N, CA, C and O atoms as a MOPAC input file, in Angstrom:
PM7 MOZYME 1SCF
protein

 N     40.60200 1    17.85400 1    13.46600 1
 C     40.61000 1    18.16000 1    12.04800 1
 C     41.86800 1    18.94400 1    11.69900 1
 O     42.45400 1    18.73500 1    10.63600 1
 N     42.28500 1    19.83600 1    12.57400 1
 C     43.45700 1    20.66400 1    12.31900 1
 C     44.73200 1    19.81700 1    12.29300 1
 O     45.67000 1    20.13000 1    11.56000 1
 N     44.76800 1    18.77100 1    13.07400 1
 C     45.95300 1    17.91600 1    13.16400 1
 C     46.09300 1    17.01300 1    11.93700 1
 O     47.19900 1    16.58000 1    11.61700 1
 N     44.99900 1    16.72800 1    11.25700 1
 C     45.04500 1    15.75600 1    10.16900 1
 C     45.78100 1    16.25700 1     8.93200 1
 O     46.37900 1    15.45100 1     8.21900 1
 N     45.75900 1    17.54700 1     8.65600 1
 C     46.52200 1    18.06700 1     7.50900 1
 C     48.01800 1    17.85900 1     7.69900 1
 O     48.67000 1    17.31600 1     6.80700 1
 N     48.59200 1    18.27600 1     8.84200 1
 C     50.02000 1    17.99300 1     9.04100 1
 C     50.32500 1    16.49400 1     9.09900 1
 O     51.39500 1    16.06100 1     8.67300 1
 N     49.38700 1    15.70400 1     9.62600 1
 C     49.59900 1    14.26600 1     9.68900 1
 C     49.65500 1    13.65900 1     8.28700 1
 O     50.45400 1    12.75900 1     8.02900 1
 N     48.81400 1    14.14800 1     7.39200 1
 C     48.87200 1    13.70600 1     5.99500 1
 C     50.23100 1    14.05700 1     5.40300 1
 O     50.86000 1    13.23100 1     4.74200 1
 N     50.67900 1    15.28900 1     5.64400 1
 C     51.99800 1    15.70800 1     5.15600 1
 C     53.11100 1    14.84700 1     5.71800 1
 O     54.04800 1    14.49300 1     5.00200 1
 N     53.01500 1    14.50800 1     6.99100 1
 C     54.02300 1    13.65600 1     7.62700 1
 C     54.10900 1    12.30400 1     6.91900 1
 O     55.20100 1    11.85300 1     6.57400 1
 N     52.96800 1    11.65900 1     6.70300 1
 C     52.97700 1    10.34700 1     6.06000 1
 C     53.41200 1    10.43400 1     4.59400 1
 O     54.05600 1     9.52100 1     4.07800 1
 N     53.05700 1    11.53500 1     3.92800 1
 C     53.51700 1    11.71500 1     2.54600 1
 C     55.04800 1    11.82900 1     2.51400 1
 O     55.70400 1    11.20300 1     1.68100 1
 N     55.60100 1    12.62100 1     3.41400 1
 C     57.05000 1    12.82500 1     3.45800 1
 C     57.76300 1    11.54600 1     3.89700 1
 O     58.79200 1    11.17700 1     3.33100 1
 N     57.21700 1    10.88100 1     4.89400 1
 C     57.81500 1     9.66000 1     5.44300 1
 C     57.98400 1     8.58800 1     4.37800 1
 O     59.01100 1     7.91100 1     4.33700 1
 N     56.98400 1     8.42700 1     3.51600 1
 C     57.03300 1     7.36700 1     2.51500 1
 C     57.32700 1     7.86000 1     1.10700 1
 O     57.19500 1     7.10400 1     0.14500 1
 N     57.73100 1     9.13900 1     0.97600 1
 C     57.93500 1     9.74100 1    -0.34500 1
 C     56.72600 1     9.50200 1    -1.24800 1
 O     56.85200 1     9.07400 1    -2.39500 1
 N     55.56300 1     9.79100 1    -0.69500 1
 C     54.30000 1     9.57300 1    -1.38700 1
 C     53.69300 1    10.94400 1    -1.68100 1
 O     53.03900 1    11.54100 1    -0.82600 1
 N     53.91800 1    11.43100 1    -2.89400 1
 C     53.44500 1    12.75900 1    -3.24700 1
 C     52.49500 1    12.67100 1    -4.42700 1
 O     52.65800 1    11.82700 1    -5.30800 1
 N     51.51000 1    13.54200 1    -4.43700 1
 C     50.53000 1    13.50900 1    -5.51800 1
 C     50.81200 1    14.55400 1    -6.58600 1
 O     50.15300 1    14.56400 1    -7.62500 1
 N     51.78400 1    15.43900 1    -6.34700 1
 C     52.13300 1    16.48000 1    -7.31100 1
 C     53.63600 1    16.45200 1    -7.57100 1
 O     54.41700 1    16.37300 1    -6.62300 1
 N     54.05900 1    16.51600 1    -8.83400 1
 C     55.49300 1    16.45900 1    -9.15400 1
 C     56.30900 1    17.55500 1    -8.46100 1
 O     57.44300 1    17.30700 1    -8.05200 1
 N     55.76300 1    18.73700 1    -8.32800 1
 C     56.51600 1    19.83100 1    -7.71100 1
 C     56.77800 1    19.61400 1    -6.22300 1
 O     57.64500 1    20.27000 1    -5.64600 1
 N     56.04000 1    18.70800 1    -5.60200 1
 C     56.24400 1    18.41100 1    -4.18100 1
 C     57.37100 1    17.40400 1    -3.95900 1
 O     57.76800 1    17.16200 1    -2.81900 1
 N     57.88200 1    16.82200 1    -5.02400 1
 C     58.83800 1    15.73200 1    -4.91800 1
 C     60.28200 1    16.20300 1    -4.87200 1
 O     61.19400 1    15.37600 1    -4.86900 1
 N     60.50500 1    17.47400 1    -4.83900 1
 C     61.79800 1    18.13100 1    -4.76600 1
 C     63.04600 1    17.30500 1    -4.94700 1
 O     63.56000 1    17.22500 1    -6.06300 1
 N     63.56400 1    16.67900 1    -3.88700 1
 C     64.87800 1    16.05500 1    -3.90800 1
 C     64.87800 1    14.60800 1    -4.40200 1
 O     65.92800 1    13.96600 1    -4.41900 1
 N     63.74300 1    14.09800 1    -4.79400 1
 C     63.70700 1    12.72100 1    -5.29700 1
 C     64.41800 1    12.63200 1    -6.64500 1
 O     64.43900 1    13.59100 1    -7.41700 1
 N     64.99700 1    11.46800 1    -6.91300 1
 C     65.62200 1    11.24500 1    -8.21200 1
 C     64.54200 1    11.27500 1    -9.28600 1
 O     63.38300 1    10.95000 1    -9.03000 1
 N     64.93500 1    11.66500 1   -10.47700 1
 C     63.98800 1    11.82500 1   -11.58100 1
 C     63.17600 1    10.55800 1   -11.82300 1
 O     61.98300 1    10.64300 1   -12.11500 1
 N     63.79900 1     9.38300 1   -11.70800 1
 C     63.07500 1     8.12700 1   -11.95000 1
 C     62.02800 1     7.84300 1   -10.88100 1
 O     61.08800 1     7.08700 1   -11.12400 1
 N     62.17900 1     8.44400 1    -9.69300 1
 C     61.23300 1     8.23600 1    -8.59200 1
 C     60.12500 1     9.28200 1    -8.55600 1
 O     59.25200 1     9.23200 1    -7.68900 1
 N     60.15300 1    10.22600 1    -9.48900 1
 C     59.18700 1    11.32700 1    -9.46500 1
 C     57.90300 1    10.94200 1   -10.19400 1
 O     57.58800 1    11.47900 1   -11.25600 1
 N     57.17900 1    10.01200 1    -9.60900 1
 C     55.88000 1     9.60100 1   -10.14000 1
 C     54.84200 1     9.86100 1    -9.06400 1
 O     55.00900 1     9.43300 1    -7.92200 1
 N     53.77200 1    10.56000 1    -9.41800 1
 C     52.71200 1    10.77700 1    -8.41600 1
 C     52.16000 1     9.44200 1    -7.91600 1
 O     51.98500 1     8.49700 1    -8.68500 1
 N     51.89200 1     9.38800 1    -6.61300 1
 C     51.34000 1     8.18200 1    -5.98900 1
 C     50.03400 1     8.56200 1    -5.30600 1
 O     49.99500 1     9.48000 1    -4.48600 1
 N     48.97600 1     7.85700 1    -5.64500 1
 C     47.65300 1     8.18300 1    -5.11100 1
 C     47.04200 1     7.05700 1    -4.27500 1
 O     45.88300 1     7.14600 1    -3.87000 1
 N     47.79900 1     6.01800 1    -4.01800 1
 C     47.18000 1     4.86800 1    -3.36000 1
 C     47.94200 1     4.36800 1    -2.12700 1
 O     47.81200 1     3.19700 1    -1.76900 1
 N     48.72000 1     5.21100 1    -1.47800 1
 C     49.40700 1     4.78900 1    -0.26300 1
 C     48.37400 1     4.55200 1     0.83500 1
 O     47.56000 1     5.43500 1     1.10700 1
 N     48.38700 1     3.39700 1     1.46400 1
 C     47.34500 1     3.05700 1     2.44500 1
 C     47.24700 1     4.03100 1     3.62300 1
 O     46.14400 1     4.41100 1     4.01500 1
 N     48.37400 1     4.43500 1     4.18500 1
 C     48.31000 1     5.30200 1     5.36700 1
 C     47.89800 1     6.72700 1     4.99200 1
 O     47.11100 1     7.35300 1     5.70200 1
 N     48.42500 1     7.23500 1     3.88400 1
 C     48.02600 1     8.57100 1     3.42900 1
 C     46.53400 1     8.58800 1     3.12900 1
 O     45.83100 1     9.53100 1     3.49300 1
 N     46.05500 1     7.54900 1     2.47000 1
 C     44.62800 1     7.47800 1     2.14200 1
 C     43.76400 1     7.35400 1     3.39200 1
 O     42.67000 1     7.91700 1     3.44400 1
 N     44.24000 1     6.62600 1     4.39900 1
 C     43.49100 1     6.49000 1     5.65300 1
 C     43.34100 1     7.85100 1     6.32000 1
 O     42.24800 1     8.21800 1     6.75000 1
 N     44.42700 1     8.59200 1     6.40700 1
 C     44.38000 1     9.91800 1     7.04200 1
 C     43.50400 1    10.86300 1     6.21400 1
 O     42.73700 1    11.65000 1     6.76800 1
 N     43.62200 1    10.78000 1     4.89000 1
 C     42.80900 1    11.63600 1     4.01600 1
 C     41.32200 1    11.33700 1     4.17800 1
 O     40.50700 1    12.25800 1     4.23600 1
 N     40.96600 1    10.06300 1     4.25000 1
 C     39.55200 1     9.70400 1     4.44000 1
 C     39.04400 1    10.16000 1     5.81100 1
 O     37.90100 1    10.59700 1     5.94600 1
 N     39.89800 1    10.05200 1     6.81400 1
 C     39.52600 1    10.52300 1     8.15100 1
 C     39.27900 1    12.02800 1     8.12100 1
 O     38.32400 1    12.51900 1     8.72200 1
 N     40.14700 1    12.75900 1     7.41600 1
 C     39.99800 1    14.20700 1     7.29300 1
 C     38.69200 1    14.56800 1     6.58200 1
 O     37.97700 1    15.47500 1     7.00700 1
 N     38.39100 1    13.85700 1     5.50400 1
 C     37.12400 1    14.09500 1     4.79000 1
 C     35.92500 1    13.81500 1     5.68900 1
 O     34.94500 1    14.55900 1     5.67000 1
 N     36.00000 1    12.74800 1     6.47300 1
 C     34.91400 1    12.42700 1     7.38400 1
 C     34.73900 1    13.53400 1     8.41900 1
 O     33.61400 1    13.90100 1     8.75600 1
 N     35.85000 1    14.06300 1     8.91900 1
 C     35.76800 1    15.19300 1     9.85400 1
 C     35.07300 1    16.38000 1     9.20800 1
 O     34.19600 1    16.99300 1     9.81600 1
 N     35.45700 1    16.70700 1     7.98200 1
 C     34.83200 1    17.83900 1     7.29200 1
 C     33.33000 1    17.63500 1     7.12600 1
 O     32.54900 1    18.57200 1     7.28600 1
 N     32.93000 1    16.40700 1     6.80300 1
 C     31.51000 1    16.10200 1     6.60600 1
 C     30.70000 1    16.21700 1     7.89400 1
 O     29.48500 1    16.41100 1     7.84200 1
 N     31.34800 1    16.10200 1     9.03400 1
 C     30.63300 1    16.10800 1    10.30100 1
 C     30.84600 1    17.36700 1    11.12900 1
 O     29.93000 1    17.81200 1    11.82100 1
 N     32.03000 1    17.94400 1    11.07000 1
 C     32.33200 1    19.11000 1    11.90200 1
 C     31.72300 1    20.38200 1    11.32900 1
 O     31.25200 1    21.23200 1    12.08500 1
 N     31.72500 1    20.52700 1    10.02100 1
 C     31.13900 1    21.73300 1     9.41800 1
 C     29.65400 1    21.85600 1     9.76900 1
 O     29.23200 1    22.93000 1    10.19600 1
 N     28.84300 1    20.80000 1     9.60700 1
 C     27.44300 1    20.91200 1    10.04000 1
 C     27.31400 1    21.17200 1    11.54000 1
 O     26.42500 1    21.90800 1    11.96800 1
 N     28.19900 1    20.57000 1    12.34200 1
 C     28.15800 1    20.79900 1    13.78200 1
 C     28.35600 1    22.27800 1    14.11100 1
 O     27.67100 1    22.81800 1    14.98000 1
 N     29.27500 1    22.92200 1    13.43200 1
 C     29.52800 1    24.34200 1    13.70000 1
 C     28.27800 1    25.16300 1    13.42100 1
 O     27.89300 1    26.00900 1    14.22900 1
 N     27.64300 1    24.91500 1    12.28000 1
 C     26.42300 1    25.65000 1    11.94200 1
 C     25.30000 1    25.33100 1    12.93100 1
 O     24.64500 1    26.23700 1    13.44700 1
 N     25.08300 1    24.05000 1    13.18900 1
 C     24.02700 1    23.65800 1    14.12300 1
 C     24.32300 1    24.15500 1    15.53700 1
 O     23.42600 1    24.61500 1    16.24300 1
 N     25.58600 1    24.05800 1    15.94000 1
 C     25.96900 1    24.49900 1    17.27900 1
 C     25.72100 1    25.97900 1    17.49000 1
 O     25.26900 1    26.39800 1    18.55600 1
 N     26.01700 1    26.76200 1    16.47600 1
 C     25.76200 1    28.20900 1    16.56500 1
 C     24.26600 1    28.49000 1    16.63200 1
 O     23.81600 1    29.26100 1    17.48000 1
 N     23.49700 1    27.87200 1    15.74600 1
 C     22.04100 1    28.05300 1    15.77700 1
 C     21.44900 1    27.55500 1    17.09100 1
 O     20.55400 1    28.18700 1    17.65200 1
 N     21.94400 1    26.43300 1    17.57300 1
 C     21.46400 1    25.85300 1    18.82600 1
 C     21.68400 1    26.82100 1    19.97800 1
 O     20.79100 1    27.03500 1    20.79900 1
 N     22.86000 1    27.39900 1    20.03400 1
 C     23.17600 1    28.33200 1    21.12100 1
 C     22.35300 1    29.60900 1    21.01800 1
 O     21.96300 1    30.18500 1    22.03400 1
 N     22.08800 1    30.04900 1    19.79400 1
 C     21.40700 1    31.33600 1    19.60700 1
 C     19.88900 1    31.24800 1    19.58900 1
 O     19.21900 1    32.21500 1    19.95300 1
 N     19.32300 1    30.11000 1    19.17200 1
 C     17.87600 1    30.08400 1    18.95700 1
 C     17.10300 1    29.01800 1    19.72400 1
 O     15.87400 1    29.08100 1    19.76300 1
 N     17.75900 1    28.05900 1    20.32500 1
 C     17.01800 1    26.92800 1    20.90000 1
 C     16.40100 1    27.23700 1    22.25700 1
 O     15.42800 1    26.59900 1    22.65900 1
 N     16.95500 1    28.20100 1    22.95300 1
 C     16.48000 1    28.47700 1    24.29700 1
 C     16.98100 1    27.47000 1    25.31800 1
 O     16.54100 1    27.48700 1    26.46800 1
 N     17.88500 1    26.60300 1    24.92200 1
 C     18.43800 1    25.59600 1    25.83500 1
 C     19.34100 1    26.27600 1    26.86600 1
 O     19.88200 1    27.35600 1    26.63100 1
 N     19.48300 1    25.62000 1    27.99800 1
 C     20.35000 1    26.15500 1    29.04600 1
 C     21.80200 1    26.06300 1    28.59900 1
 O     22.15300 1    25.26800 1    27.72700 1
 N     22.63000 1    26.88800 1    29.21100 1
 C     24.06000 1    26.86600 1    28.90700 1
 C     24.64500 1    25.49200 1    29.17700 1
 O     25.49600 1    25.01700 1    28.42500 1
 N     24.19700 1    24.85500 1    30.24100 1
 C     24.68400 1    23.52200 1    30.58000 1
 C     24.35500 1    22.52500 1    29.47000 1
 O     25.20700 1    21.72300 1    29.08900 1
 N     23.14800 1    22.56800 1    28.95600 1
 C     22.74000 1    21.66600 1    27.87400 1
 C     23.57200 1    21.91500 1    26.62300 1
 O     24.02900 1    20.97400 1    25.97400 1
 N     23.76100 1    23.16400 1    26.29400 1
 C     24.55400 1    23.51600 1    25.11100 1
 C     25.98300 1    23.00100 1    25.26900 1
 O     26.52200 1    22.36100 1    24.36600 1
 N     26.59000 1    23.28200 1    26.41600 1
 C     27.97400 1    22.87300 1    26.65500 1
 C     28.11400 1    21.35200 1    26.61000 1
 O     29.09500 1    20.84100 1    26.06900 1
 N     27.14300 1    20.61800 1    27.17400 1
 C     27.23300 1    19.15600 1    27.13600 1
 C     27.10400 1    18.62000 1    25.71600 1
 O     27.76500 1    17.64000 1    25.37100 1
 N     26.27400 1    19.23400 1    24.89100 1
 C     26.20500 1    18.83700 1    23.47900 1
 C     27.58200 1    19.02100 1    22.82700 1
 O     28.06900 1    18.13600 1    22.12400 1
 N     28.19100 1    20.16600 1    23.06700 1
 C     29.50200 1    20.45800 1    22.49000 1
 C     30.55500 1    19.46900 1    22.98800 1
 O     31.34200 1    18.94500 1    22.20000 1
 N     30.56800 1    19.22000 1    24.27800 1
 C     31.56300 1    18.30400 1    24.85400 1
 C     31.44500 1    16.90300 1    24.28000 1
 O     32.44000 1    16.29000 1    23.89300 1
 N     30.22600 1    16.40900 1    24.23000 1
 C     30.00900 1    15.05400 1    23.71600 1
 C     30.46200 1    14.96500 1    22.26400 1
 O     31.09600 1    13.98800 1    21.86700 1
 N     30.14000 1    15.98000 1    21.47500 1
 C     30.53600 1    15.96600 1    20.06900 1
 C     32.05800 1    15.96600 1    19.93100 1
 O     32.61600 1    15.18300 1    19.16300 1
 N     32.72300 1    16.84500 1    20.67400 1
 C     34.18600 1    16.93800 1    20.56600 1
 C     34.84500 1    15.62200 1    20.98300 1
 O     35.74700 1    15.14400 1    20.29500 1
 N     34.41700 1    15.03900 1    22.07800 1
 C     34.99000 1    13.77000 1    22.53100 1
 C     34.70400 1    12.66800 1    21.50500 1
 O     35.57800 1    11.85300 1    21.21000 1
 N     33.49400 1    12.64400 1    20.96900 1
 C     33.14000 1    11.62900 1    19.97100 1
 C     34.03100 1    11.75300 1    18.74200 1
 O     34.50900 1    10.74600 1    18.22100 1
 N     34.25900 1    12.97200 1    18.27700 1
 C     35.09900 1    13.15600 1    17.09100 1
 C     36.56000 1    12.82500 1    17.37700 1
 O     37.24700 1    12.28000 1    16.51300 1
 N     37.04100 1    13.14200 1    18.56500 1
 C     38.41600 1    12.77700 1    18.92100 1
 C     38.57200 1    11.25600 1    18.94900 1
 O     39.54500 1    10.71200 1    18.42800 1
 N     37.61000 1    10.58500 1    19.55800 1
 C     37.64700 1     9.12200 1    19.59700 1
 C     37.53500 1     8.52600 1    18.19400 1
 O     38.18200 1     7.52600 1    17.88300 1
 N     36.71500 1     9.14300 1    17.35800 1
 C     36.57300 1     8.68500 1    15.97900 1
 C     37.90200 1     8.79000 1    15.24000 1
 O     38.29200 1     7.86800 1    14.52400 1
 N     38.59200 1     9.90500 1    15.41300 1
 C     39.87900 1    10.10400 1    14.75000 1
 C     40.90900 1     9.08800 1    15.24000 1
 O     41.64200 1     8.51000 1    14.43800 1
 N     40.96400 1     8.87100 1    16.53800 1
 C     41.89400 1     7.88700 1    17.09300 1
 C     41.57600 1     6.49100 1    16.55000 1
 O     42.48100 1     5.74100 1    16.18100 1
 N     40.29400 1     6.15000 1    16.50400 1
 C     39.89200 1     4.83200 1    15.99200 1
 C     40.20800 1     4.70300 1    14.50700 1
 O     40.61100 1     3.63400 1    14.05000 1
 N     40.02900 1     5.77600 1    13.75600 1
 C     40.27400 1     5.73200 1    12.30800 1
 C     41.76300 1     5.62500 1    12.01500 1
 O     42.18700 1     4.73100 1    11.28200 1
 N     42.55400 1     6.52100 1    12.57700 1
 C     43.99700 1     6.53400 1    12.30600 1
 C     44.66300 1     5.28700 1    12.88300 1
 O     45.57000 1     4.72300 1    12.27000 1
 N     44.21600 1     4.86400 1    14.04800 1
 C     44.79300 1     3.68800 1    14.68300 1
 C     44.26600 1     2.37300 1    14.14900 1
 O     44.70500 1     1.31100 1    14.58900 1
 N     43.33500 1     2.41900 1    13.21200 1
 C     42.71600 1     1.22200 1    12.62800 1
 C     42.19300 1     0.29100 1    13.72100 1
 O     42.37400 1    -0.92500 1    13.65300 1
 N     41.54000 1     0.87700 1    14.73300 1
 C     40.97000 1     0.08300 1    15.81200 1
 C     39.79600 1    -0.72500 1    15.27800 1
 O     39.12100 1    -0.29600 1    14.34200 1
 N     39.55000 1    -1.88100 1    15.85900 1
 C     38.45800 1    -2.72200 1    15.35900 1
 C     37.08900 1    -2.06500 1    15.58800 1
 O     36.87600 1    -1.31200 1    16.53800 1
 N     36.18800 1    -2.38700 1    14.67800 1
 C     34.80600 1    -1.93100 1    14.83900 1
 C     34.21200 1    -2.66400 1    16.03100 1
 O     34.63500 1    -3.78500 1    16.31100 1
 N     33.27300 1    -2.09900 1    16.73100 1
 C     32.47300 1    -0.93600 1    16.40700 1
 C     33.00000 1     0.37400 1    16.99700 1
 O     32.22900 1     1.32400 1    17.13300 1
 N     34.27000 1     0.45700 1    17.34800 1
 C     34.78600 1     1.67500 1    17.98900 1
 C     34.54700 1     2.91300 1    17.13500 1
 O     34.03900 1     3.91900 1    17.63100 1
 N     34.90800 1     2.84900 1    15.86300 1
 C     34.73300 1     4.01000 1    14.99000 1
 C     33.25300 1     4.29400 1    14.74300 1
 O     32.83600 1     5.45200 1    14.74000 1
 N     32.47000 1     3.26100 1    14.54000 1
 C     31.03800 1     3.44800 1    14.28500 1
 C     30.33100 1     4.06500 1    15.48600 1
 O     29.49900 1     4.95800 1    15.32200 1
 N     30.65000 1     3.60200 1    16.67700 1
 C     30.01000 1     4.14900 1    17.87900 1
 C     30.34500 1     5.61900 1    18.07200 1
 O     29.47500 1     6.42000 1    18.41300 1
 N     31.60300 1     5.97100 1    17.85400 1
 C     31.97800 1     7.37400 1    18.02100 1
 C     31.34800 1     8.23800 1    16.92900 1
 O     30.95900 1     9.37700 1    17.18800 1
 N     31.24600 1     7.70700 1    15.71700 1
 C     30.57400 1     8.43800 1    14.64200 1
 C     29.10900 1     8.69800 1    15.00400 1
 O     28.61800 1     9.81800 1    14.87000 1
 N     28.42200 1     7.65500 1    15.46200 1
 C     27.00300 1     7.80200 1    15.78300 1
 C     26.76600 1     8.70000 1    16.99400 1
 O     25.73400 1     9.36600 1    17.07100 1
 N     27.69900 1     8.72900 1    17.93500 1
 C     27.57000 1     9.64800 1    19.07200 1
 C     27.57800 1    11.09200 1    18.57700 1
 O     26.76900 1    11.90300 1    19.02800 1
 N     28.47400 1    11.41900 1    17.66100 1
 C     28.50300 1    12.75900 1    17.08300 1
 C     27.26500 1    13.05400 1    16.25800 1
 O     26.73300 1    14.16300 1    16.29400 1
 N     26.81000 1    12.05500 1    15.51500 1
 C     25.59700 1    12.22400 1    14.70800 1
 C     24.38200 1    12.48400 1    15.59100 1
 O     23.55200 1    13.33400 1    15.27000 1
 N     24.27600 1    11.75800 1    16.69800 1
 C     23.15600 1    11.95700 1    17.63300 1
 C     23.16200 1    13.38300 1    18.18500 1
 O     22.10400 1    13.99500 1    18.33600 1
 N     24.33800 1    13.90700 1    18.48200 1
 C     24.42700 1    15.29300 1    18.96300 1
 C     23.90400 1    16.24800 1    17.89700 1
 O     23.11500 1    17.14100 1    18.20600 1
 N     24.32900 1    16.07400 1    16.64800 1
 C     23.85200 1    16.95800 1    15.57200 1
 C     22.34500 1    16.85000 1    15.38800 1
 O     21.66400 1    17.86200 1    15.22500 1
 N     21.82400 1    15.63700 1    15.41300 1
 C     20.37700 1    15.43700 1    15.26400 1
 C     19.63800 1    16.04700 1    16.44900 1
 O     18.60200 1    16.68700 1    16.26900 1
 N     20.15200 1    15.85800 1    17.64100 1
 C     19.52500 1    16.43100 1    18.83700 1
 C     19.42900 1    17.95100 1    18.73500 1
 O     18.38600 1    18.53800 1    19.02200 1
 N     20.53100 1    18.57800 1    18.32300 1
 C     20.50700 1    20.04100 1    18.19700 1
 C     19.53500 1    20.47200 1    17.10300 1
 O     18.78700 1    21.43300 1    17.28200 1
 N     19.54100 1    19.76900 1    15.97500 1
 C     18.64600 1    20.13200 1    14.87100 1
 C     17.18400 1    20.01100 1    15.29200 1
 O     16.38000 1    20.89600 1    15.00000 1
 N     16.83800 1    18.92700 1    15.97200 1
 C     15.45400 1    18.72200 1    16.41600 1
 C     15.03900 1    19.82900 1    17.39000 1
 O     13.94200 1    20.37700 1    17.28200 1
 N     15.90800 1    20.15000 1    18.32900 1
 C     15.56900 1    21.19100 1    19.30400 1
 C     15.44800 1    22.57000 1    18.64700 1
 O     14.60200 1    23.37000 1    19.04500 1
 N     16.27900 1    22.85000 1    17.65500 1
 C     16.17500 1    24.12100 1    16.91700 1
 C     14.83100 1    24.18000 1    16.19900 1
 O     14.13500 1    25.19300 1    16.26000 1
 N     14.47100 1    23.10100 1    15.52100 1
 C     13.21000 1    23.06200 1    14.76800 1
 C     12.01900 1    23.17700 1    15.71000 1
 O     11.08700 1    23.93900 1    15.45100 1
 N     12.05100 1    22.41500 1    16.80700 1
 C     10.92300 1    22.44400 1    17.73800 1
 C     10.71700 1    23.84100 1    18.34800 1
 O      9.58400 1    24.29900 1    18.49200 1
 N     11.80300 1    24.49700 1    18.69800 1
 C     11.72100 1    25.80900 1    19.31000 1
 C     11.25800 1    26.87500 1    18.31700 1
 O     10.57600 1    27.83000 1    18.69000 1
 N     11.63400 1    26.70300 1    17.05800 1
 C     11.37800 1    27.73400 1    16.05400 1
 C     10.37000 1    27.30800 1    14.99600 1
 O     10.31200 1    27.90900 1    13.92300 1
 N      9.58300 1    26.29000 1    15.27700 1
 C      8.64600 1    25.74100 1    14.27300 1
 C      7.73300 1    26.80700 1    13.69300 1
 O      7.51900 1    26.83400 1    12.48100 1
 N      7.20000 1    27.67000 1    14.50800 1
 C      6.27500 1    28.69600 1    14.02600 1
 C      6.94500 1    29.73600 1    13.13800 1
 O      6.27900 1    30.40900 1    12.35200 1
 N      8.25400 1    29.86800 1    13.26300 1
 C      8.98900 1    30.83400 1    12.45300 1
 C      9.25000 1    30.34600 1    11.03900 1
 O      9.52800 1    31.14200 1    10.14200 1
 N      9.15900 1    29.02200 1    10.83800 1
 C      9.45900 1    28.46300 1     9.52000 1
 C      8.31800 1    28.66400 1     8.62100 1
 O      8.37000 1    28.26300 1     7.45800 1

């Protein structure tokens, strides 16, 4: 997720694709038109949004899982590892435009980790709810 912001900037600079006039600095006045539909910039932006939609819940669930589930350290660490690898593979598949089901499989692997942690948190703490 951290790499995608600079990557978006790289593709914006590479193709002179800017969404704000003040970012267009050295471009000629006739070329200073905001562009919102560059395919590569949009691909990276969508990948970044997908990361935000999945990593933020993982952080919350991962913290609760570690603190309240009673799971072993090994179980917790394997959940974290699988999620991180799944998201890295998802990003590579998204940015590289790899054929499906590569992106879908990596997305669902991360989703399964989040669901697994949520279920274990609920099961362990059911009486507290």
